[in-house]
Short mmCIF file of C-alpha atoms and ligand atoms in Angstrom, two decimals:
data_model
loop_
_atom_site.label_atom_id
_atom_site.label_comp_id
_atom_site.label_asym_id
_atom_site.label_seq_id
_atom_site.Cartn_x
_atom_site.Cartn_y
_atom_site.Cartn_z
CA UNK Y 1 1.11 -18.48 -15.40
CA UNK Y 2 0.80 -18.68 -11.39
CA UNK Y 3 1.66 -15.95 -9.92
CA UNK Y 4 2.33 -15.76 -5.83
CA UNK Y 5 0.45 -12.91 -4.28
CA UNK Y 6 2.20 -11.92 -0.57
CA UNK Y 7 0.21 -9.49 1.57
CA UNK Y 8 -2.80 -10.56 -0.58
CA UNK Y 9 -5.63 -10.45 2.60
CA UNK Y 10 -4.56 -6.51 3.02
CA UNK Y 11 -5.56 -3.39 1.32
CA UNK Y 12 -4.06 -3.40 -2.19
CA UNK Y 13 -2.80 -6.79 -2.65
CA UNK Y 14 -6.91 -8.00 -2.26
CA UNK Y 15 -7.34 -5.89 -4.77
CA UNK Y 16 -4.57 -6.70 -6.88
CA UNK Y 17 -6.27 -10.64 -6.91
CA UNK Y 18 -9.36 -9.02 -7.93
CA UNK Y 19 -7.84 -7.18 -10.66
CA UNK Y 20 -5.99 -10.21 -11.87
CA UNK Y 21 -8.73 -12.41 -12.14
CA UNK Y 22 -10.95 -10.29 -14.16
CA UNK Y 23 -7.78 -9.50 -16.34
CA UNK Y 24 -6.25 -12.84 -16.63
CA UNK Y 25 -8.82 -15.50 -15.78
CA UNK Y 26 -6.36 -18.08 -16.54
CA UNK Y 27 -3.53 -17.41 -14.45
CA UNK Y 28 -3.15 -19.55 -11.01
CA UNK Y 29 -3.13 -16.60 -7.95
CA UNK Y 30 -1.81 -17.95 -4.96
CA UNK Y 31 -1.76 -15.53 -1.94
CA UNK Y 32 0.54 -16.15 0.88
CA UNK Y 33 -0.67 -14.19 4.09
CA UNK Y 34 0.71 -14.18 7.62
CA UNK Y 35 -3.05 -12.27 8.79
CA UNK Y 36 -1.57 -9.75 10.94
CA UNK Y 37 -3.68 -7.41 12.27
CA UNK Y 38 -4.03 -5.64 8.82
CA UNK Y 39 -5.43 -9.03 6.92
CA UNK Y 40 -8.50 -10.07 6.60
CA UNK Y 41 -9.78 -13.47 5.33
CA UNK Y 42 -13.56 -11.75 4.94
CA UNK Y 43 -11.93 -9.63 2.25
CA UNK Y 44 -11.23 -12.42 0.11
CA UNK Y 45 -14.27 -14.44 0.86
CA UNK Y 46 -15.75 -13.91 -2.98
CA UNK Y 47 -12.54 -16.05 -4.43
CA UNK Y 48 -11.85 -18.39 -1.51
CA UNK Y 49 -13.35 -21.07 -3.24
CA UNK Y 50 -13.15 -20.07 -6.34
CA UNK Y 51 -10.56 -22.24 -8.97
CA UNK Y 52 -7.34 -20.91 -9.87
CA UNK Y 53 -7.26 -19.40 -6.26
CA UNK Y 54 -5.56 -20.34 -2.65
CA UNK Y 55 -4.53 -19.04 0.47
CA UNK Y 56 -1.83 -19.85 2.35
CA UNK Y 57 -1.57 -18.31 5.85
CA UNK Y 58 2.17 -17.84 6.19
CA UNK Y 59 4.68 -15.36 7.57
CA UNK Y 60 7.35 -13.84 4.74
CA UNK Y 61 10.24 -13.75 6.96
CA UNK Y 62 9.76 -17.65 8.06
CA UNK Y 63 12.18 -19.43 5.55
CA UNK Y 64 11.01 -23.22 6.11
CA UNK Y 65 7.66 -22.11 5.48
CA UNK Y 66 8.21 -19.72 2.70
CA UNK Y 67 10.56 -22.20 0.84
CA UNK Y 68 7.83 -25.05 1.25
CA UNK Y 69 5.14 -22.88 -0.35
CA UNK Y 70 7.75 -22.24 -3.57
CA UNK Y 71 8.48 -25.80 -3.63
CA UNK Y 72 4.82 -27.13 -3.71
CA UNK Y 73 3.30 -23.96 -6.10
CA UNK Y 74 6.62 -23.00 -8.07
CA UNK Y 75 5.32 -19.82 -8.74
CA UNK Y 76 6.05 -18.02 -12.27
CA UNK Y 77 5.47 -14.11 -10.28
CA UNK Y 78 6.15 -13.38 -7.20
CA UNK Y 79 4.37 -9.93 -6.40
CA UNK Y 80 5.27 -8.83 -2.64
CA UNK Y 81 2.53 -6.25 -1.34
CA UNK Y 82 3.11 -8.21 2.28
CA UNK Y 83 4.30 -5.60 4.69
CA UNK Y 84 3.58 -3.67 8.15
CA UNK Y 85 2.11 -0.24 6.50
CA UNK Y 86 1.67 2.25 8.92
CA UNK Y 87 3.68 4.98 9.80
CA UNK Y 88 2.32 5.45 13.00
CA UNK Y 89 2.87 2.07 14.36
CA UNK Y 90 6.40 1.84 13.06
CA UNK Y 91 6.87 5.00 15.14
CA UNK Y 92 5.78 3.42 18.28
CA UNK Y 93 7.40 -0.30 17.13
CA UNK Y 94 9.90 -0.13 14.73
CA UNK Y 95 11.16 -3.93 15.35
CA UNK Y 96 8.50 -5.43 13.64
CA UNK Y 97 8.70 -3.60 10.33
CA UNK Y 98 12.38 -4.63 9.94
CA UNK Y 99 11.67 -8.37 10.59
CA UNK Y 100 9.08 -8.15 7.72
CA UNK Y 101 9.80 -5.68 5.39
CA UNK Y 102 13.78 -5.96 5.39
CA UNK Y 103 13.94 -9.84 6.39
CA UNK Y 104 10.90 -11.16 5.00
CA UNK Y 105 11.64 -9.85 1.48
CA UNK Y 106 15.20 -11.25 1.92
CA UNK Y 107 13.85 -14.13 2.38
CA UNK Y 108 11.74 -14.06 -0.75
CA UNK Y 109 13.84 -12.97 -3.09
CA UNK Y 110 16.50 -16.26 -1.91
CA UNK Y 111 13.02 -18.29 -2.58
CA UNK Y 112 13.25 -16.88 -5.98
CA UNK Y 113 16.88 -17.39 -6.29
CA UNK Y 114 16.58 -21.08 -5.02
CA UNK Y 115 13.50 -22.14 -6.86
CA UNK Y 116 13.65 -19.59 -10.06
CA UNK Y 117 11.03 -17.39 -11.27
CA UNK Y 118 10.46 -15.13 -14.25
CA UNK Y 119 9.67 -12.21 -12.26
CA UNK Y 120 9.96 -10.40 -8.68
CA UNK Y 121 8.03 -7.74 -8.21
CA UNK Y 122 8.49 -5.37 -4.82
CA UNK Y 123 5.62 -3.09 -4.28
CA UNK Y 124 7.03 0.09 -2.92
CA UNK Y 125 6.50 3.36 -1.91
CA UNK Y 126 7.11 7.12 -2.64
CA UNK Y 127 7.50 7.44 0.67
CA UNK Y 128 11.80 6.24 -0.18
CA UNK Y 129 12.04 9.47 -1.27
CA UNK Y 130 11.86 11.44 1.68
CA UNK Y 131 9.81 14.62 1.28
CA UNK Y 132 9.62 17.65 -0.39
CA UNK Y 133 9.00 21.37 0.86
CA UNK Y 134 5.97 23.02 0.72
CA UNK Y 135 7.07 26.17 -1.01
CA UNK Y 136 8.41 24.51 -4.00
CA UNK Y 137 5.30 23.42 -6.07
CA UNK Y 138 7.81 22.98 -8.85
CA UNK Y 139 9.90 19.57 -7.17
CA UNK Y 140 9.03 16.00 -8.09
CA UNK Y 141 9.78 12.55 -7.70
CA UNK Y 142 12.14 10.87 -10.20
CA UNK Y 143 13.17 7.02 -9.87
CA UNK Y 144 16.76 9.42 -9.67
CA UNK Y 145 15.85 10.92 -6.62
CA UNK Y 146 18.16 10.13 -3.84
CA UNK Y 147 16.57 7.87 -0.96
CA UNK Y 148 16.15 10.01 2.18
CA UNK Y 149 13.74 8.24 4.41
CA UNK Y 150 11.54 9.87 7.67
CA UNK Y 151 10.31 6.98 9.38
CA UNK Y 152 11.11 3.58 10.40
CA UNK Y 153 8.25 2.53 8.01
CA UNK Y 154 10.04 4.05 4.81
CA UNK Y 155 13.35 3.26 6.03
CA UNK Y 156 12.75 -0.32 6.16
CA UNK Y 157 11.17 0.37 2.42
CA UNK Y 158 13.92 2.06 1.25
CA UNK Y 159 16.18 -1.16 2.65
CA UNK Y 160 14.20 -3.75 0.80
CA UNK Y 161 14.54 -1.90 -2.54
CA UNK Y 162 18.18 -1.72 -2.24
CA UNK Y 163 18.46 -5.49 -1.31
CA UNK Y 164 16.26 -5.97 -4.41
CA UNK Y 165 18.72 -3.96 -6.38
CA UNK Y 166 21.32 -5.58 -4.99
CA UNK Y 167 19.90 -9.45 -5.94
CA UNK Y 168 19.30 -8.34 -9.49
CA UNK Y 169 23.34 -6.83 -9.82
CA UNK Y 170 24.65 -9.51 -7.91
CA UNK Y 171 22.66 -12.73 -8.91
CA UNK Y 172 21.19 -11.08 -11.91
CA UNK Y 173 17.59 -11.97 -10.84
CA UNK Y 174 14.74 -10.44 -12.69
CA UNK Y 175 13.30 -7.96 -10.51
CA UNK Y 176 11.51 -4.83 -11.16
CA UNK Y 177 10.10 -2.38 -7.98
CA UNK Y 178 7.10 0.20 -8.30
CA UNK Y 179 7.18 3.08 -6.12
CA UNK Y 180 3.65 4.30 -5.50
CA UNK Y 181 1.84 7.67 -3.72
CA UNK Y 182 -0.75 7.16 -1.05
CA UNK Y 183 -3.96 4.51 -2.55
CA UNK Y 184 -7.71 5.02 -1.71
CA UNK Y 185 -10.38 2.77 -2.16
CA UNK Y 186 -12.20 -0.88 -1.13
CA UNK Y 187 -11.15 -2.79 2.01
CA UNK Y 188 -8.24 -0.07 3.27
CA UNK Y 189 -7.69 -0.69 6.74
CA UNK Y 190 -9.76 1.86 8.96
CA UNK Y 191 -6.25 3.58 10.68
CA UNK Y 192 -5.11 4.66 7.42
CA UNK Y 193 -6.41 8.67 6.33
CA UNK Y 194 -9.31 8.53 4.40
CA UNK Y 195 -11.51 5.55 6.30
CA UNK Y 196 -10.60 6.71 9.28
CA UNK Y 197 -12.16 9.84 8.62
CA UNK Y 198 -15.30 8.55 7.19
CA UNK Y 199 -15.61 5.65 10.01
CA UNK Y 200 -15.40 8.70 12.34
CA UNK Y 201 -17.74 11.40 10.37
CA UNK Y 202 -20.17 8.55 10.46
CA UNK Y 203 -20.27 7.66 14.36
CA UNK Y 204 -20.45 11.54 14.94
CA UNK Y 205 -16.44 11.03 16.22
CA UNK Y 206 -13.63 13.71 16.16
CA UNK Y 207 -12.05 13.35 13.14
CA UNK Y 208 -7.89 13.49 14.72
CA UNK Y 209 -5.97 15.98 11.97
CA UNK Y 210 -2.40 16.02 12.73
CA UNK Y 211 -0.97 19.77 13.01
CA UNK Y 212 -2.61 22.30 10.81
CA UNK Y 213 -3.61 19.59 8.28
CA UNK Y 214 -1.45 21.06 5.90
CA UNK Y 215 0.35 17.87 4.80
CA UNK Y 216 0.51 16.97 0.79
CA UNK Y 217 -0.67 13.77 -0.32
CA UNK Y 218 -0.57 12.82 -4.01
CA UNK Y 219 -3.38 10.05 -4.03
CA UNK Y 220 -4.19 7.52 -6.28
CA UNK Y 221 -7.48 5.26 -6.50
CA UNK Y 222 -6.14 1.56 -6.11
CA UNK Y 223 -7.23 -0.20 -9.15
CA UNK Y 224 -4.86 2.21 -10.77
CA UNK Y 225 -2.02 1.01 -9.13
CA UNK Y 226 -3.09 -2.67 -9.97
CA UNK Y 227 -3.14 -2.07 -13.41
CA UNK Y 228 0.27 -0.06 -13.23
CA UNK Y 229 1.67 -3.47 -11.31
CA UNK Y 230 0.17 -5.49 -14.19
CA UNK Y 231 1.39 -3.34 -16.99
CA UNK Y 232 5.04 -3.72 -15.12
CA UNK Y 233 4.71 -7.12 -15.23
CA UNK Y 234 4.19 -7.39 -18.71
CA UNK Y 235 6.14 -5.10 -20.10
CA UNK Y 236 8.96 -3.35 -17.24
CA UNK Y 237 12.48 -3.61 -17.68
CA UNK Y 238 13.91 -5.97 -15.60
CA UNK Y 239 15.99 -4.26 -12.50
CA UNK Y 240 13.96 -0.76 -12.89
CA UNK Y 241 12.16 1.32 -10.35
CA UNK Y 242 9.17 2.75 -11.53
CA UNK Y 243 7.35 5.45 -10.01
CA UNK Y 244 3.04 5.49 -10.17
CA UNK Y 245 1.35 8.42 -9.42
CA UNK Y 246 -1.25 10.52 -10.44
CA UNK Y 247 -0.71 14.22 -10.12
CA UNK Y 248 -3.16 14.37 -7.55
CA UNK Y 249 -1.86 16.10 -4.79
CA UNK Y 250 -4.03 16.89 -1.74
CA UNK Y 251 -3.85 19.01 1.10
CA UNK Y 252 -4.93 16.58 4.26
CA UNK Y 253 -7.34 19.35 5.47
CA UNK Y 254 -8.93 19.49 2.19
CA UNK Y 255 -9.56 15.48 1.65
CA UNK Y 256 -11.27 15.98 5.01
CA UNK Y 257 -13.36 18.62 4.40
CA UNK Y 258 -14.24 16.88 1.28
CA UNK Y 259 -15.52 13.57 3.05
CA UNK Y 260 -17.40 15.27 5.46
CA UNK Y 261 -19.29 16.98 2.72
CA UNK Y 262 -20.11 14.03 0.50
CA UNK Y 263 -21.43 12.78 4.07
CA UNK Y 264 -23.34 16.15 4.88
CA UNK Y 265 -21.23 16.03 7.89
CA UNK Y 266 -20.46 19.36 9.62
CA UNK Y 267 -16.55 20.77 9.79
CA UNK Y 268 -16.93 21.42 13.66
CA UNK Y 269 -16.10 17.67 13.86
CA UNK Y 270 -12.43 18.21 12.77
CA UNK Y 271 -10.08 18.22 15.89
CA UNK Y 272 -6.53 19.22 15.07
CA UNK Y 273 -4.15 17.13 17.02
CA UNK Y 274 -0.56 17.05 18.12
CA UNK Y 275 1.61 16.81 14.62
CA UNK Y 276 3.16 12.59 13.64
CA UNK Y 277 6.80 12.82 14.90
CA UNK Y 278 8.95 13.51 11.58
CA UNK Y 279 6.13 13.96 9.32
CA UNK Y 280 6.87 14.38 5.53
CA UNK Y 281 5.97 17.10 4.06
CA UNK Y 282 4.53 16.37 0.83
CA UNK Y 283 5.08 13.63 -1.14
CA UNK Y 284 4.50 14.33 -5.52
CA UNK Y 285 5.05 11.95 -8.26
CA UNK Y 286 6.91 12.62 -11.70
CA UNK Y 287 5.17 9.36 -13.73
CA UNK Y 288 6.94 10.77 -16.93
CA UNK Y 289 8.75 7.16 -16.71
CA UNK Y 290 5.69 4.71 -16.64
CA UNK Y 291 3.99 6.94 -18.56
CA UNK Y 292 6.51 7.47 -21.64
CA UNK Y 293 7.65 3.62 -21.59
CA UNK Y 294 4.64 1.29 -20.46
CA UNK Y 295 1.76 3.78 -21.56
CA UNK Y 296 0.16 4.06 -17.43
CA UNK Y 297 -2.15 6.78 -17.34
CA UNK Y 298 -4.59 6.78 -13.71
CA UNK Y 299 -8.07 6.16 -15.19
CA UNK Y 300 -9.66 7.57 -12.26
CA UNK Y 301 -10.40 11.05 -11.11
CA UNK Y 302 -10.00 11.73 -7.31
CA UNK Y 303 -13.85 13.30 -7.36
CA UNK Y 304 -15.17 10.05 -8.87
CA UNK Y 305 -12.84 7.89 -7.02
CA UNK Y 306 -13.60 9.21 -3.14
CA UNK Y 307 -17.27 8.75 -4.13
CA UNK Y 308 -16.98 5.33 -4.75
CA UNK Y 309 -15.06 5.18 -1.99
CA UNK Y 310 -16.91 6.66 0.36
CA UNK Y 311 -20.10 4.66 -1.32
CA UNK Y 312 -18.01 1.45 -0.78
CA UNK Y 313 -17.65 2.21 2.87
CA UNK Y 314 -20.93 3.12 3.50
CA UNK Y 315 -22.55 -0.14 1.76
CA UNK Y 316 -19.82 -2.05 4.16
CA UNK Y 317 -20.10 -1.45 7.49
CA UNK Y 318 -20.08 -4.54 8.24
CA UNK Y 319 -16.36 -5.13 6.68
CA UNK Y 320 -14.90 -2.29 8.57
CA UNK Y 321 -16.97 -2.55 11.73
CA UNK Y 322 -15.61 -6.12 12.48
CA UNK Y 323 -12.42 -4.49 12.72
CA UNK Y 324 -12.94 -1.17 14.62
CA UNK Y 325 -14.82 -2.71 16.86
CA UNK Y 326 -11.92 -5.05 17.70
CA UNK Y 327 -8.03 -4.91 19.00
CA UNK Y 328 -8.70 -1.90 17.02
CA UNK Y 329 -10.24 -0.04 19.93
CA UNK Y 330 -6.85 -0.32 22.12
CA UNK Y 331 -4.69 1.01 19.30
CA UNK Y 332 -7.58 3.82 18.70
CA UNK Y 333 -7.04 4.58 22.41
CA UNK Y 334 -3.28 4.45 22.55
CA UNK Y 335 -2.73 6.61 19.31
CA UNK Y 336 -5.32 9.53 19.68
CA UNK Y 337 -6.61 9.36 23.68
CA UNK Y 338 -5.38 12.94 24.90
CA UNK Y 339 -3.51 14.10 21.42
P1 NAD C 1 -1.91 -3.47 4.48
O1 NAD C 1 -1.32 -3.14 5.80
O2 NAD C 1 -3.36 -3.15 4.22
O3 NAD C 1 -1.72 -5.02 4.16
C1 NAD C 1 -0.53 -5.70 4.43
C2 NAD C 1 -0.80 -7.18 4.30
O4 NAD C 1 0.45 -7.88 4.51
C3 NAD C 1 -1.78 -7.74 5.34
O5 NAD C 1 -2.68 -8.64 4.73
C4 NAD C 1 -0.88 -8.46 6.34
O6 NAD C 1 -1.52 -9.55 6.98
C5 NAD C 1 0.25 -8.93 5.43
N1 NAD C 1 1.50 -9.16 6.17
C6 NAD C 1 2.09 -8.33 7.07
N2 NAD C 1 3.21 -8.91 7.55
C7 NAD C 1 3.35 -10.10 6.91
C8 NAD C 1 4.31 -11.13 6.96
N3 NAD C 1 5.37 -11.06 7.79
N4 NAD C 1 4.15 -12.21 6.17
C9 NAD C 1 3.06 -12.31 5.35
N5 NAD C 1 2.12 -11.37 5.27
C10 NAD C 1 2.25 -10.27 6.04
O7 NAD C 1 -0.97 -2.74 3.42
P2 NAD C 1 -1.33 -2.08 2.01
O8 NAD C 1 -1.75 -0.66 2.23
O9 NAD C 1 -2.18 -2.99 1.24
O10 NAD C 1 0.13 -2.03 1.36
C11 NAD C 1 0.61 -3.11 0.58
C12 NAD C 1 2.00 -2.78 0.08
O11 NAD C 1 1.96 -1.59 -0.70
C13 NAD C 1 3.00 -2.52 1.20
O12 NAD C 1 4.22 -3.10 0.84
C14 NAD C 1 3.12 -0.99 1.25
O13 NAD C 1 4.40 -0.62 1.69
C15 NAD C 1 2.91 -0.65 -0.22
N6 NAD C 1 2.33 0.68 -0.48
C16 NAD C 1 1.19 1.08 0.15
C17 NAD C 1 0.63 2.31 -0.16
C18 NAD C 1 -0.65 2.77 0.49
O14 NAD C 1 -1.07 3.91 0.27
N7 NAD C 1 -1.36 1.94 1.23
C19 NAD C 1 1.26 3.16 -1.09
C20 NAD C 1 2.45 2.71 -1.72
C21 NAD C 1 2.96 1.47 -1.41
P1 TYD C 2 -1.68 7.84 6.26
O1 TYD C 2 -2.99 7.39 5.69
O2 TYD C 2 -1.24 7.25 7.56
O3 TYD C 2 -0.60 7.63 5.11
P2 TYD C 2 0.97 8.11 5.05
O4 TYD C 2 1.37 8.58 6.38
O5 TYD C 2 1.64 6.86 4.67
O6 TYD C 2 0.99 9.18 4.01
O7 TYD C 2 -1.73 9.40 6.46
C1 TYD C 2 -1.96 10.28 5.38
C2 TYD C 2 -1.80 11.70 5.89
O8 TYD C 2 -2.84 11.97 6.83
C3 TYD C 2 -0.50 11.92 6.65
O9 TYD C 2 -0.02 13.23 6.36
C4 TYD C 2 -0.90 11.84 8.11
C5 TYD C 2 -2.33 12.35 8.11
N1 TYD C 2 -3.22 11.77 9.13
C6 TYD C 2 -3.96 12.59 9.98
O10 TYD C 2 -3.90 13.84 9.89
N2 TYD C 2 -4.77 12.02 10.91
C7 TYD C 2 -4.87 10.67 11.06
O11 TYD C 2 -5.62 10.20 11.97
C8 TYD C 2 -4.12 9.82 10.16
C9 TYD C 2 -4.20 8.33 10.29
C10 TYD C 2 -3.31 10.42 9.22
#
């Protein structure tokens, strides 16, 4: 089986490749990466040069180059994690996350059309959903909830799940999309939440929380969504959404408070900041679906799994301090100088 990684030098497609080769050792990974600001060869340095493992740098919304890398690998899987991630930038630039996330998985999914495949899998995001109120504890998620997107960000999301719908009516290819809540863990780019706070609780730094803080997360530690991916792949229904979360749901405030405590860390350093145009709510997952049919169940609990995390990030300052001490610094300035 070879099975064509996109997005694989980010956050959770790196470790989606890690997860496959310790599950699979004999499947073929090949990760196709354009390296944007968010990807980072260092990340995959342990399989670089490892058999049954290669990189190709290339952008998912350049056809030529997309169509030679199906025609040389003829991939069995195509799993598409590549995509700009961050609400705040799609704010400030939406452009960019339409050429990627809406073209470049066109683009794809006509590679799959043109070349065949078994399987296309688009890794998506709760965040189609829209958001729900505060005062109603009681609302969830369903794959049936109507798509109602907030940002640029998860309205191009919500676009390339419908064109994926759309190429598995119309040309009956075999696609399947995961919609998943917010991931922690190893290698997550420092602007997202959680490292940002614990690269900034380390250096003694403000640590920026939007509005009151209030904001619900439902997070999930990443290797769980790997193995949810994985257990799609083997065993989804072919043109199905399903949704992967954890019943975790987490005031921001309170994920905050918690990292500066596992890093002894005093509150005084939180600095509420002007509120993220448009921002959702809370987000909360109804698994039932994965759950009932495929048998996912998260294997790790949020105490354990910011522990680790925080652990990770501590034992890798080197990883994240190549990067924040980078471009990084001009978007740091842009985003939070004066909030
Ligand atoms: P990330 O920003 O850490 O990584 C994205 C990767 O895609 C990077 O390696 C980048 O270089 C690559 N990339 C960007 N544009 C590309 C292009 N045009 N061609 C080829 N490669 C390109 O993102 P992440 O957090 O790992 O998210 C991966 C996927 O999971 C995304 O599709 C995201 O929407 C989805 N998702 C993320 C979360 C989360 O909490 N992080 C939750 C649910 C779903
Ligand atoms: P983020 O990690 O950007 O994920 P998403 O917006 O996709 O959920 O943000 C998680 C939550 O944390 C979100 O409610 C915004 C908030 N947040 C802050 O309060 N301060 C920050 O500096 C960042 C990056 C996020």
């Amino acid at each position: 089986m070879k099975v064509l990684v996109t997005g694989g030098a980010g956050f959770i497609g790196s470790n989606f490749i890690f997860y496959m080769r310790e599950k699979h050792p004999d499947y073929e990974l090949v990760c196709l990466d354009k390296l944007t600001y968010a990807g980072n060869l260092e990340t995959l340095e342990a399989v670089m040069d490892e058999p049954g493992f290669q990189f190709v740098r290339a952008d998912i919304a350049d056809r030529e180059a997309v169509y030679t890398v199906f025609e040389a690998e003829k991939p069995d899987i195509v799993v598409n994690f590549a995509a700009e991630s961050h609400v705040d930038r799609s704010i400030e630039n939406p452009s960019v996350f339409l050429e990627t996330n809406v073209m470049g998985t066109q683009v794809l999914l006509d590679a799959c059309r043109k070349y065949g495949i078994q399987r296309y899998h688009q890794v998506s995001t709760d965040e189609v959903y829209g958001d729900l109120p505060l005062d109603r504890p009681d609302l969830f998620f369903t794959e049936e909830t109507p798509l109602h997107t907030s940002s640029p960000y998860s309205a191009s999301k919500a676009s390339a799940d419908l064109l994926c719908h759309a190429y598995y009516r119309t040309y009956e290819l075999p696609v399947t999309i995961s919609r998943c809540s917010n991931n922690y863990g190893p290698y997550q780019f420092p602007e997202k939440l959680i490292p940002l706070m614990i690269a900034n609780a380390l250096a003694d730094k403000p640590l920026p929380v939007y509005g009151e803080g209030l904001n619900v997360r439902d997070w999930l530690y990443v290797e769980d969504h790997c193995a949810a991916i994985d257990l799609i792949l083997e065993k989804g229904q072919v043109g199905r959404v399903y949704n992967v979360g954890g019943h975790n749901e987490m005031r921001n405030i309170d994920i905050v408070r918690r990292i500066l405590s596992i890093l002894g860390k005093p509150e005084s350093l939180i600095d509420h900041v002007t509120d993220r145009k448009g921002h959702d709510m809370r987000y909360a997952i109804d698994p039932s679906r994965i759950h009932g049919e495929l048998g996912w169940l998260p294997e790790t609990r949020f105490d354990d799994g910011i522990q680790k995390t925080v652990g990770w990030y501590l034992e890798h300052c080197a990883w994240w301090k190549n990067i924040i001490n980078g471009d990084y610094q001009d978007y740091y300035e842009r985003m939070y100088s004066g909030r």
